[in-house]
Coordinates of C-alpha atoms in Angstrom, one line a residue:
Chain A
M1 CA -2.2 -37.4 11.7
S2 CA -2.4 -33.7 10.9
R3 CA -4.3 -31.0 9.1
L4 CA -2.4 -28.1 7.4
L5 CA -3.3 -25.1 5.3
A6 CA -0.5 -24.0 2.9
I7 CA -0.4 -20.9 0.8
D8 CA 2.1 -19.6 -1.9
T9 CA 2.2 -16.4 -3.8
A10 CA 5.9 -16.1 -4.5
T11 CA 5.8 -16.2 -8.3
E12 CA 3.3 -15.7 -11.1
A13 CA 1.2 -18.5 -9.5
C14 CA -1.1 -18.1 -6.6
S15 CA -2.2 -21.2 -4.7
A16 CA -3.6 -22.6 -1.5
A17 CA -3.8 -26.2 -0.4
L18 CA -5.4 -28.2 2.4
W19 CA -3.7 -31.3 3.7
I20 CA -6.1 -33.5 5.7
D21 CA -4.3 -36.6 7.0
G22 CA -2.5 -37.3 3.7
E23 CA -5.2 -36.1 1.4
L24 CA -4.5 -32.9 -0.6
H25 CA -7.0 -30.4 -2.0
E26 CA -5.6 -27.4 -4.0
Q27 CA -6.7 -24.1 -5.5
Y28 CA -4.2 -22.8 -8.1
A29 CA -4.2 -19.9 -10.5
E30 CA -1.6 -18.2 -12.6
A31 CA -2.7 -14.6 -12.0
P32 CA 0.1 -12.1 -11.8
R33 CA -0.7 -9.0 -9.7
E34 CA -3.9 -10.5 -8.4
H35 CA -2.4 -12.6 -5.6
A36 CA -3.6 -10.3 -2.7
K37 CA -7.1 -10.4 -4.1
R38 CA -7.4 -14.1 -4.9
L39 CA -5.6 -15.7 -1.9
L40 CA -8.3 -15.4 0.8
P41 CA -11.2 -16.6 -1.5
M42 CA -9.1 -19.7 -2.3
V43 CA -8.6 -20.4 1.4
E44 CA -12.3 -19.8 2.1
T45 CA -13.3 -22.3 -0.7
L46 CA -10.9 -25.0 0.5
L47 CA -12.1 -24.8 4.1
A48 CA -15.8 -24.6 3.1
E49 CA -15.5 -27.7 0.9
A50 CA -13.8 -29.6 3.7
S51 CA -16.4 -28.3 6.2
L52 CA -13.5 -27.1 8.4
K53 CA -12.8 -23.9 10.2
L54 CA -9.3 -22.3 10.4
G55 CA -9.2 -23.2 14.1
D56 CA -9.7 -26.9 13.3
L57 CA -6.3 -27.0 11.7
D58 CA -2.9 -27.9 13.3
A59 CA -0.5 -25.5 11.4
L60 CA -0.2 -23.1 8.6
A61 CA 2.5 -23.4 6.0
F62 CA 3.6 -20.7 3.5
G63 CA 6.1 -20.3 0.6
R64 CA 8.7 -18.1 2.3
G65 CA 10.6 -17.3 -0.8
P66 CA 12.7 -16.6 -2.7
G67 CA 10.6 -15.0 -5.4
S68 CA 8.9 -11.7 -6.1
F69 CA 9.5 -9.5 -3.0
T70 CA 5.9 -8.4 -2.9
G71 CA 4.6 -11.9 -3.5
V72 CA 6.5 -13.5 -0.7
R73 CA 5.3 -10.8 1.7
I74 CA 1.7 -11.4 0.7
A75 CA 2.0 -15.1 1.7
A76 CA 4.1 -14.3 4.8
G77 CA 1.7 -11.5 6.0
M78 CA -1.4 -13.5 5.3
A79 CA 0.2 -16.5 7.1
Q80 CA 0.9 -14.2 10.1
G81 CA -2.6 -12.8 10.3
L82 CA -4.4 -16.2 9.8
A83 CA -2.1 -18.1 12.1
F84 CA -2.2 -15.6 14.9
S85 CA -5.9 -15.2 14.8
V86 CA -6.6 -18.7 15.9
G87 CA -3.2 -19.5 17.5
L88 CA -1.7 -21.8 14.9
P89 CA 2.0 -22.3 14.5
V90 CA 3.6 -21.6 11.1
V91 CA 6.0 -23.6 8.8
P92 CA 8.0 -21.6 6.4
V93 CA 8.9 -23.6 3.2
S94 CA 11.4 -22.7 0.5
T95 CA 9.6 -21.9 -2.8
L96 CA 12.6 -23.4 -4.6
A97 CA 12.1 -26.7 -2.6
A98 CA 8.3 -26.6 -3.4
L99 CA 9.2 -26.1 -7.1
A100 CA 11.6 -29.1 -7.1
Q101 CA 9.1 -31.2 -5.1
G102 CA 6.6 -30.7 -7.8
A103 CA 8.9 -31.9 -10.6
A104 CA 10.5 -34.8 -8.6
D105 CA 9.7 -38.4 -9.4
V106 CA 11.5 -41.7 -9.9
E107 CA 12.7 -40.6 -13.3
H108 CA 13.8 -37.2 -12.1
P109 CA 15.3 -37.6 -8.6
R110 CA 17.9 -34.9 -9.0
L111 CA 16.6 -31.4 -9.5
L112 CA 18.1 -28.0 -10.4
A113 CA 15.5 -25.4 -9.4
A114 CA 15.7 -21.9 -10.9
I115 CA 13.3 -19.1 -10.5
D116 CA 13.7 -16.0 -12.7
A117 CA 15.0 -13.3 -10.3
R118 CA 15.0 -10.5 -12.9
M119 CA 18.0 -8.2 -13.3
G120 CA 19.8 -11.0 -15.2
E121 CA 19.8 -13.4 -12.3
V122 CA 18.1 -16.6 -11.0
Y123 CA 17.2 -17.9 -7.6
W124 CA 19.0 -21.2 -7.6
A125 CA 19.3 -24.4 -5.6
R126 CA 19.8 -28.2 -6.1
Y127 CA 17.5 -30.9 -4.6
L128 CA 17.7 -34.6 -4.2
L129 CA 14.6 -36.8 -3.9
G130 CA 14.8 -39.0 -0.8
A131 CA 13.3 -42.4 0.1
D132 CA 10.4 -40.6 1.9
G133 CA 9.3 -39.1 -1.4
L134 CA 10.4 -35.6 -0.4
V135 CA 13.2 -33.5 -1.8
S136 CA 16.0 -32.1 0.4
L137 CA 18.4 -29.3 -0.3
D138 CA 21.8 -30.3 -1.7
G139 CA 24.2 -27.3 -1.0
D140 CA 22.7 -23.9 -0.5
E141 CA 20.1 -21.5 -2.0
R142 CA 21.6 -18.5 -3.9
V143 CA 20.8 -15.7 -6.2
C144 CA 23.3 -15.5 -9.1
A145 CA 23.7 -15.0 -12.9
P146 CA 22.8 -18.1 -14.8
E147 CA 26.5 -18.5 -15.7
D148 CA 27.5 -18.5 -12.1
A149 CA 25.1 -21.4 -11.1
P150 CA 27.4 -24.1 -9.6
V151 CA 27.8 -27.0 -12.1
P152 CA 27.2 -30.4 -10.6
S153 CA 30.2 -32.8 -11.2
D154 CA 28.0 -35.6 -12.6
G155 CA 25.0 -35.9 -14.9
G156 CA 21.4 -36.9 -14.7
W157 CA 19.9 -33.6 -13.4
F158 CA 16.5 -32.2 -14.3
G159 CA 15.9 -28.4 -14.5
V160 CA 12.7 -26.9 -13.2
G161 CA 11.3 -23.3 -12.9
S162 CA 10.9 -20.0 -14.8
G163 CA 14.6 -19.5 -14.7
W164 CA 15.0 -22.3 -17.2
K165 CA 12.5 -20.6 -19.6
T166 CA 14.0 -17.1 -19.3
Y167 CA 17.6 -18.1 -19.4
E168 CA 17.3 -21.4 -21.5
E169 CA 20.3 -20.7 -23.7
R170 CA 22.6 -19.3 -21.0
L171 CA 21.9 -22.2 -18.7
A172 CA 22.2 -24.8 -21.5
T173 CA 25.6 -23.4 -22.4
C174 CA 27.0 -24.1 -18.9
L175 CA 24.9 -27.0 -17.8
G176 CA 24.0 -28.8 -21.1
N177 CA 26.2 -31.8 -20.2
V178 CA 24.7 -32.6 -16.9
V179 CA 21.0 -31.8 -17.5
S180 CA 18.7 -34.4 -19.1
G181 CA 15.9 -31.9 -19.7
F182 CA 13.8 -29.2 -18.0
D183 CA 10.4 -27.9 -17.3
G184 CA 10.4 -24.1 -17.6
A185 CA 6.6 -23.7 -17.2
R186 CA 6.3 -25.0 -13.7
Y187 CA 5.8 -22.7 -10.7
P188 CA 5.8 -23.5 -7.0
R189 CA 2.5 -24.8 -5.7
A190 CA 0.9 -24.8 -2.3
S191 CA 0.3 -28.6 -2.5
D192 CA 4.0 -29.1 -2.5
V193 CA 4.5 -26.5 0.2
A194 CA 2.1 -28.6 2.3
R195 CA 3.9 -31.9 1.5
L196 CA 7.2 -30.4 2.6
A197 CA 5.7 -28.8 5.7
V198 CA 3.9 -31.8 7.2
P199 CA 7.1 -33.6 8.5
V200 CA 8.4 -30.3 9.9
Y201 CA 5.2 -29.8 11.8
E202 CA 5.1 -33.4 12.9
R203 CA 8.5 -33.3 14.4
G204 CA 7.6 -30.2 16.4
A205 CA 9.6 -27.7 14.4
A206 CA 6.7 -25.3 13.6
L207 CA 7.2 -21.7 14.7
P208 CA 5.1 -19.0 16.3
A209 CA 3.1 -16.8 13.9
E210 CA 5.4 -13.7 14.1
R211 CA 8.2 -15.9 12.8
A212 CA 6.5 -16.1 9.4
I213 CA 9.2 -14.0 7.8
P214 CA 10.2 -14.0 4.1
V215 CA 13.6 -15.2 2.7
Y216 CA 14.5 -12.9 -0.2
L217 CA 18.1 -14.1 -1.0
R218 CA 18.6 -10.8 -2.7
D219 CA 19.4 -8.5 0.1
R220 CA 21.2 -5.6 -1.6
V221 CA 18.2 -3.6 -2.7
A222 CA 19.5 0.0 -2.2
N223 CA 22.7 1.9 -2.4
K224 CA 23.8 4.3 0.2
P225 CA 24.8 7.7 -1.3
G226 CA 28.4 8.8 -1.1
Chain B
M1 CA -17.1 -1.9 19.3
R2 CA -13.4 -2.5 19.6
V3 CA -11.4 -1.9 16.4
L4 CA -7.8 -2.8 15.7
G5 CA -6.1 -0.4 13.4
I6 CA -3.0 -1.1 11.3
E7 CA -1.0 1.6 9.5
T8 CA 1.9 0.7 7.2
S9 CA 1.7 3.3 4.4
C10 CA 5.2 4.7 4.6
D11 CA 8.0 4.4 7.1
E12 CA 6.1 4.0 10.4
T13 CA 4.5 0.7 11.6
G14 CA 1.5 1.8 13.8
V15 CA -1.0 -0.4 15.5
A16 CA -3.8 0.5 18.0
V17 CA -7.1 -0.5 19.4
Y18 CA -9.9 2.0 19.7
D19 CA -13.1 1.3 21.7
G20 CA -15.9 3.1 19.8
S21 CA -18.6 2.4 22.4
R22 CA -16.6 4.0 25.2
G23 CA -15.0 6.6 22.9
R24 CA -11.6 5.6 24.2
L25 CA -8.2 4.6 22.8
L26 CA -7.3 1.4 24.6
A27 CA -3.7 1.0 23.4
H28 CA -1.4 2.0 20.7
A29 CA 2.2 1.2 19.6
L30 CA 4.5 2.6 17.0
H31 CA 7.7 1.5 15.4
S32 CA 9.5 4.2 13.4
Q33 CA 11.9 3.3 10.6
V34 CA 13.5 6.7 10.5
A35 CA 16.9 5.3 11.5
L36 CA 16.7 2.6 8.9
H37 CA 16.3 5.1 6.0
A38 CA 18.5 7.9 7.4
D39 CA 21.7 6.6 5.6
Y40 CA 19.9 6.7 2.3
G41 CA 18.7 10.3 2.5
G42 CA 15.1 9.2 2.1
V43 CA 12.6 6.4 2.4
V44 CA 13.7 3.3 0.4
P45 CA 10.3 1.6 -0.4
E46 CA 11.7 -2.0 -0.5
L47 CA 13.4 -1.6 2.9
A48 CA 10.2 -0.1 4.3
S49 CA 8.2 -3.1 3.2
R50 CA 10.7 -5.6 4.6
D51 CA 10.6 -3.9 8.0
H52 CA 6.8 -3.7 8.1
V53 CA 6.5 -7.5 7.6
R54 CA 8.8 -8.1 10.6
K55 CA 7.2 -5.5 12.9
T56 CA 3.5 -5.5 12.3
L57 CA 2.4 -8.7 14.1
P58 CA 4.6 -8.2 17.2
L59 CA 3.0 -4.7 17.5
V60 CA -0.5 -6.3 17.2
E61 CA 0.4 -8.7 20.0
R62 CA 1.8 -5.9 22.2
V63 CA -1.3 -3.7 21.7
L64 CA -3.7 -6.5 22.5
D65 CA -1.7 -7.3 25.6
D66 CA -1.6 -3.6 26.7
A67 CA -5.3 -3.3 26.2
G68 CA -5.9 -6.5 28.2
L69 CA -7.7 -8.1 25.2
V70 CA -7.6 -11.6 23.8
A71 CA -8.1 -12.3 20.1
G72 CA -11.9 -12.8 20.4
D73 CA -12.4 -9.4 21.9
V74 CA -11.8 -7.5 18.7
D75 CA -14.9 -6.5 16.7
G76 CA -13.3 -5.2 13.5
V77 CA -9.9 -4.6 11.9
A78 CA -9.1 -1.4 10.0
Y79 CA -6.1 -1.0 7.8
T80 CA -4.6 1.8 5.7
A81 CA -5.3 0.9 2.1
G82 CA -3.9 4.1 0.6
P83 CA -2.5 6.5 -0.4
G84 CA 1.1 5.4 0.2
L85 CA 3.8 3.1 -0.9
V86 CA 2.2 0.1 -2.6
G87 CA 4.5 -2.6 -1.1
A88 CA 4.3 -1.1 2.4
L89 CA 0.5 -0.8 2.2
L90 CA 0.2 -4.4 1.1
V91 CA 1.9 -5.7 4.2
G92 CA -0.5 -4.0 6.6
A93 CA -3.5 -5.0 4.4
V94 CA -2.7 -8.7 4.2
V95 CA -1.9 -9.0 7.9
A96 CA -5.1 -7.1 8.7
R97 CA -7.2 -9.2 6.4
G98 CA -5.8 -12.5 7.7
L99 CA -6.6 -11.5 11.3
A100 CA -10.1 -10.3 10.4
W101 CA -10.9 -13.4 8.4
G102 CA -9.6 -15.7 11.1
W103 CA -11.5 -13.8 13.8
G104 CA -14.7 -13.7 11.7
V105 CA -15.0 -9.9 12.1
P106 CA -15.3 -7.1 9.4
A107 CA -12.2 -5.7 7.8
L108 CA -12.2 -2.1 6.7
A109 CA -10.0 -0.3 4.2
V110 CA -9.2 3.2 5.6
H111 CA -7.9 6.2 3.7
H112 CA -4.7 7.4 5.3
M113 CA -5.5 11.1 5.0
E114 CA -9.0 10.6 6.4
G115 CA -7.2 9.0 9.4
H116 CA -5.1 12.2 9.8
L117 CA -7.9 14.7 9.4
L118 CA -10.1 12.8 12.0
A119 CA -7.2 12.4 14.5
P120 CA -8.0 15.6 16.4
L121 CA -11.5 14.2 17.1
M122 CA -9.9 11.6 19.4
E123 CA -9.0 14.4 21.8
P124 CA -11.2 15.5 24.7
D125 CA -13.8 18.1 23.7
P126 CA -13.5 17.3 20.0
P127 CA -14.3 19.9 17.3
A128 CA -17.7 19.5 15.6
F129 CA -18.3 19.1 11.9
P130 CA -18.1 21.1 9.6
F131 CA -14.5 22.4 9.6
V132 CA -11.5 23.1 7.4
A133 CA -8.6 20.7 7.7
L134 CA -5.0 21.5 6.9
L135 CA -3.0 18.4 6.2
V136 CA 0.7 19.0 6.3
S137 CA 3.2 16.2 6.2
G138 CA 6.2 14.9 4.2
G139 CA 3.9 13.6 1.6
H140 CA 0.9 16.0 1.6
T141 CA -0.1 19.6 1.7
Q142 CA -3.8 19.9 1.4
L143 CA -6.7 22.1 2.5
I144 CA -9.9 20.2 2.8
E145 CA -13.4 21.2 3.6
V146 CA -14.9 18.6 5.9
A147 CA -18.7 18.7 5.9
E148 CA -19.2 15.5 7.8
L149 CA -17.5 12.0 8.1
G150 CA -16.8 10.9 4.6
R151 CA -17.8 14.2 2.8
Y152 CA -14.6 16.0 1.8
R153 CA -13.9 18.7 -0.7
L154 CA -10.3 19.3 -1.7
L155 CA -9.8 23.1 -1.6
G156 CA -6.1 23.3 -2.3
D157 CA -3.1 21.0 -2.9
T158 CA 0.6 21.4 -3.5
R159 CA 1.8 21.6 -7.1
D160 CA 5.2 20.3 -6.3
D161 CA 6.9 19.5 -3.0
A162 CA 4.9 18.7 0.1
V163 CA 5.6 21.1 2.9
G164 CA 7.4 18.5 5.0
E165 CA 9.5 17.5 2.0
A166 CA 10.5 21.2 1.6
F167 CA 11.5 21.3 5.2
D168 CA 13.6 18.1 4.8
K169 CA 15.2 19.2 1.6
T170 CA 16.1 22.6 2.9
A171 CA 17.5 20.9 6.1
K172 CA 19.7 18.8 3.9
L173 CA 21.1 22.0 2.2
L174 CA 21.8 23.2 5.7
G175 CA 23.7 20.0 6.5
L176 CA 21.2 18.9 9.1
G177 CA 20.9 15.3 7.9
Y178 CA 17.7 13.3 7.1
P179 CA 14.9 13.8 8.0
G180 CA 16.0 17.3 9.1
G181 CA 12.7 19.1 9.3
P182 CA 12.6 19.2 13.1
A183 CA 16.3 20.1 13.3
L184 CA 15.7 23.0 10.9
A185 CA 12.9 24.2 13.2
R186 CA 15.3 24.0 16.2
L187 CA 18.0 25.9 14.3
A188 CA 15.4 28.5 13.3
E189 CA 14.6 29.3 16.9
K190 CA 18.1 30.8 17.2
G191 CA 17.9 32.7 13.9
A192 CA 17.6 36.5 13.5
P193 CA 14.2 37.1 12.1
D194 CA 15.0 40.0 9.7
R195 CA 18.3 39.1 8.1
F196 CA 16.8 37.3 5.1
T197 CA 13.4 37.5 3.5
F198 CA 12.0 34.5 1.5
P199 CA 9.1 34.7 -0.9
R200 CA 5.6 33.6 0.0
P201 CA 4.9 31.3 -3.0
M202 CA 1.5 31.7 -4.8
T203 CA 0.1 34.1 -2.3
D204 CA 0.0 37.0 -4.8
R205 CA -2.8 35.4 -6.7
P206 CA -6.2 33.9 -5.8
G207 CA -6.5 30.2 -5.0
L208 CA -5.6 27.8 -2.3
D209 CA -2.9 25.7 -4.0
F210 CA 0.6 25.6 -2.8
S211 CA 4.1 25.4 -4.2
F212 CA 7.2 24.9 -2.1
S213 CA 10.0 23.8 -4.4
G214 CA 10.9 27.4 -5.1
L215 CA 11.7 28.0 -1.4
K216 CA 14.2 25.3 -1.4
T217 CA 15.9 26.8 -4.4
H218 CA 15.8 30.2 -2.7
A219 CA 17.5 28.7 0.3
L220 CA 20.2 27.2 -1.9
T221 CA 20.9 30.6 -3.5
T222 CA 21.0 32.3 -0.2
L223 CA 23.3 29.8 1.3
R224 CA 25.8 30.3 -1.5
G225 CA 26.2 33.8 -0.4
I226 CA 27.2 33.0 3.2
D227 CA 30.2 31.4 4.8
A228 CA 29.6 27.7 5.7
G229 CA 30.9 28.2 9.2
D230 CA 28.7 31.2 9.9
E231 CA 26.3 29.6 12.3
A232 CA 24.3 32.8 12.8
A233 CA 23.7 33.2 9.1
R234 CA 22.6 29.6 8.7
A235 CA 20.2 30.0 11.6
A236 CA 18.8 33.1 10.0
V237 CA 18.3 31.2 6.7
A238 CA 16.4 28.5 8.7
K239 CA 14.4 31.2 10.3
A240 CA 13.5 32.9 7.1
F241 CA 12.6 29.6 5.4
E242 CA 10.3 28.5 8.3
H243 CA 8.8 32.0 8.5
A244 CA 7.9 32.0 4.8
V245 CA 6.4 28.5 5.0
V246 CA 4.3 29.4 8.1
E247 CA 3.1 32.7 6.7
T248 CA 2.2 31.0 3.4
L249 CA 0.2 28.3 5.2
A250 CA -1.5 30.9 7.4
I251 CA -2.5 33.1 4.4
K252 CA -4.1 30.1 2.7
C253 CA -5.8 28.9 5.8
R254 CA -7.3 32.3 6.3
R255 CA -8.6 32.3 2.7
A256 CA -10.0 28.8 3.1
L257 CA -11.9 29.8 6.3
V258 CA -13.2 33.0 4.7
E259 CA -14.3 31.3 1.5
T260 CA -16.1 28.5 3.2
G261 CA -17.5 30.6 6.0
L262 CA -16.3 28.1 8.5
R263 CA -14.9 28.9 12.0
T264 CA -12.9 25.8 12.9
L265 CA -9.5 24.8 11.5
V266 CA -8.2 21.4 12.2
V267 CA -4.5 20.7 11.6
A268 CA -3.0 17.3 11.1
G269 CA 0.2 15.6 9.7
G270 CA 3.8 15.7 10.9
V271 CA 4.3 19.4 10.2
G272 CA 1.4 20.1 12.5
A273 CA 4.0 19.5 15.3
N274 CA 5.9 22.6 14.2
R275 CA 5.7 25.2 17.1
A276 CA 5.9 28.3 14.9
L277 CA 3.1 27.0 12.8
R278 CA 1.0 26.2 15.8
A279 CA 1.5 29.6 17.3
R280 CA 0.7 31.4 14.0
L281 CA -2.5 29.4 13.4
E282 CA -3.6 30.0 17.0
A283 CA -3.2 33.7 16.4
L284 CA -5.1 33.5 13.1
A285 CA -8.0 31.7 14.8
T286 CA -8.2 34.2 17.5
E287 CA -8.1 37.0 15.0
L288 CA -11.0 35.4 13.0
G289 CA -13.0 34.6 16.1
G290 CA -12.7 30.9 15.5
T291 CA -10.7 28.0 16.9
V292 CA -7.8 25.8 15.7
R293 CA -7.4 22.2 16.9
F294 CA -4.4 19.9 16.7
P295 CA -4.0 16.2 17.5
R296 CA -1.6 15.5 20.4
L297 CA 2.0 15.6 19.1
E298 CA 2.5 11.9 18.8
F299 CA -0.6 11.6 16.6
C300 CA 0.6 14.3 14.2
T301 CA 2.8 11.8 12.5
D302 CA 1.6 8.5 11.1
N303 CA 0.1 6.2 13.7
G304 CA -2.3 3.3 14.1
A305 CA -4.6 5.1 16.5
M306 CA -6.0 7.3 13.8
I307 CA -6.7 4.3 11.6
A308 CA -8.4 2.4 14.4
F309 CA -10.4 5.5 15.2
A310 CA -11.5 6.2 11.5
G311 CA -12.4 2.5 11.2
A312 CA -14.4 2.6 14.4
L313 CA -16.4 5.7 13.2
R314 CA -17.1 4.1 9.9
L315 CA -18.1 0.7 11.2
A316 CA -20.4 2.4 13.8
G317 CA -21.8 4.6 11.0
G318 CA -22.8 1.5 9.0
D319 CA -20.0 1.0 6.5
A320 CA -20.0 -2.5 5.0
P321 CA -16.8 -4.5 5.3
T322 CA -14.4 -4.0 2.5
A323 CA -14.9 -6.9 0.0
E324 CA -11.8 -7.0 -2.1
L325 CA -8.2 -7.0 -0.7
A326 CA -6.6 -4.2 -2.7
V327 CA -4.5 -1.2 -2.0
R328 CA -4.5 2.2 -3.7
P329 CA -1.1 4.0 -3.8
R330 CA -3.0 7.0 -5.2
W331 CA -6.4 7.6 -3.8
P332 CA -8.0 11.2 -4.0
I333 CA -9.7 11.9 -0.7
D334 CA -12.7 13.5 -2.4
E335 CA -13.6 10.0 -3.8
L336 CA -14.7 9.0 -0.2
T337 CA -18.3 8.9 0.7
P338 CA -20.1 9.0 4.1
P339 CA -20.7 5.6 5.8
A340 CA -23.4 3.4 4.4
A341 CA -23.9 5.8 1.4
A342 CA -21.5 3.8 -0.8

C-alpha cells in the first residue's frame, strides 16, 4: 500500500494528483504560462482535502519530459524542493508514457504518443498496454519530424497527443494505414504519472530528490560560433 | 532567524544560509557556469537553465551540511525572483518554493540588485544608511541612492552596454576569449598609460547616465591601426580602455555624492572586483572626505549569500511571505518598498 503525490507541467496542461492506496484525486487545468503559479495551490488543495501532510506520503512522482523545456523544469524543480524538504524519494515518469496511459484501454491497447515539439518536430514514442493495465515503451523515445516517425509494420494503433493535432495531415500521410484514429486534444495528466509511478516506487526503484532531472530529448539547443 | 538563499538569475548557481539573529553567514556555495558558456561567446539561456536544475539542490544539501543544519532548522527561504533570465530564475524559484512549502516556512522573492547593493553590509563594521550605491556588472551599470532598506532611487543607468559587457566585448576584440574582462584588466597592468587616449562618454554634459558601447567601437578603430603581434600596443589599448571606464565611473560617482550630499559610496557587482576601479574610488572618497565600501571579492559577483542576507533583513523587518510564485525578468529597483510597508 502506498501514498504518492504526482505533478506534471510539461505541456499546456498543469496538474497534480494524489494516489492513496489505489484511490486517485486530481487537480487539472489547461493554463499555459501559469504553471509555476498554479502548481503549489493544487498540491495544497489535494493534501488538505485528504487531511494529509507532505511528510505522510511515501514518494513524489513528476512528469520528467519531454515537453516544454521550462515546463519540465517547473515540475522537476518543484519535485526536488518538495521531496527534499521532507525526505521523500522521487519517481521520474515519461510525459509521453503518461499521455499514452491516459488514452489506453481495451479498445486502444497500442498507442502512438506525439507531443508537439515546435520547430516542425514531435516528441514521439510507441506504447503497448500490458495485462497489469499499464503501458510500457515499445522501442525508444525520440524527437523527429512527423515524416520521420518510425512506421509500425502492422495496423491497429491509436494516436494521442498535441502532435496529432498540429501535424494531423503530415502524420496521416505516413501513418494513415496503421492508425485507427487519434485524440489530438489530450495532454499528459498527473493521475497517469501517478499510476505509472506506483509500481516503480513499490519495487524500490525510486530515487533521491536531487535525481529529479528533466529529460528533454532535444539536446542541441545552441550552436557554437565558428 | 536562519534564512536559506538561492540565486539562479544568470550563469551562477549560488546557495547560502545566513543567520539574522547572530548576524553571521553560516555557509555558502557557488557553482559557476562560465566554462559551460565560454565556447558560445556568451551566456546561452537554455543551457544556463539546464545546469541550474542539476546544481541547485546538491548545493542546498552541501550548504545545510556545512552549516551543521538539518531541514527543520531553516526559518525562511529567499530566492532571486528577478531581474534576470526568465528560465534560469524559474529554476531557483520553484526549488525554493518547494522547500519552503514543505518546511512550512515563509518564502521570500528577492530582487537581485537589492542583494548586490546590500552585500557590503554583510562585512564587519558595515556602512550605515543612507549611501550611494554603484552597481557595476555584466548586466548592470547603475547609480542608486539608498535611503534605507527598500527605499531606492535610481540616479543613473546605462543607455546601452553594461560596463562589464563593455569589458567583455573589448576583451574579445583583443582576442582574450570569453568572458575576458578580468584578462583585459591583467593585460592593462602591463600597458603604457599615455600611448592612447579614449573618450569619457557622457561626462561632458550633466546627468548620471552612462554609455559604454562607443568605447568598444573606439577600441576596434584603435586596434585596426596597430599590428596584431604588437603586444605592447595591445596592452596600451587595454590600459586606455580601462582608464576611460574607471575615470567615467569616478566622475559620475563624484557627481552622485555631491548631488545627494551623501558621504558613503558602496560598490557592488562583478566589476567591483577591478583593482584600478577600487583604487580610483578609494582616492575619490578620500578626496571628498567620505568612505567607499566594497563587498569581499567573492561576493562582488553573483552569489547566494547576498540573497540569504537580503531575505533575512526583509523577514526580520516584517515583510510578509511572497504569495504568488512568479519571476520578473525585468524589475526596476525603485519599485521596491521598505519591509512591511507594501
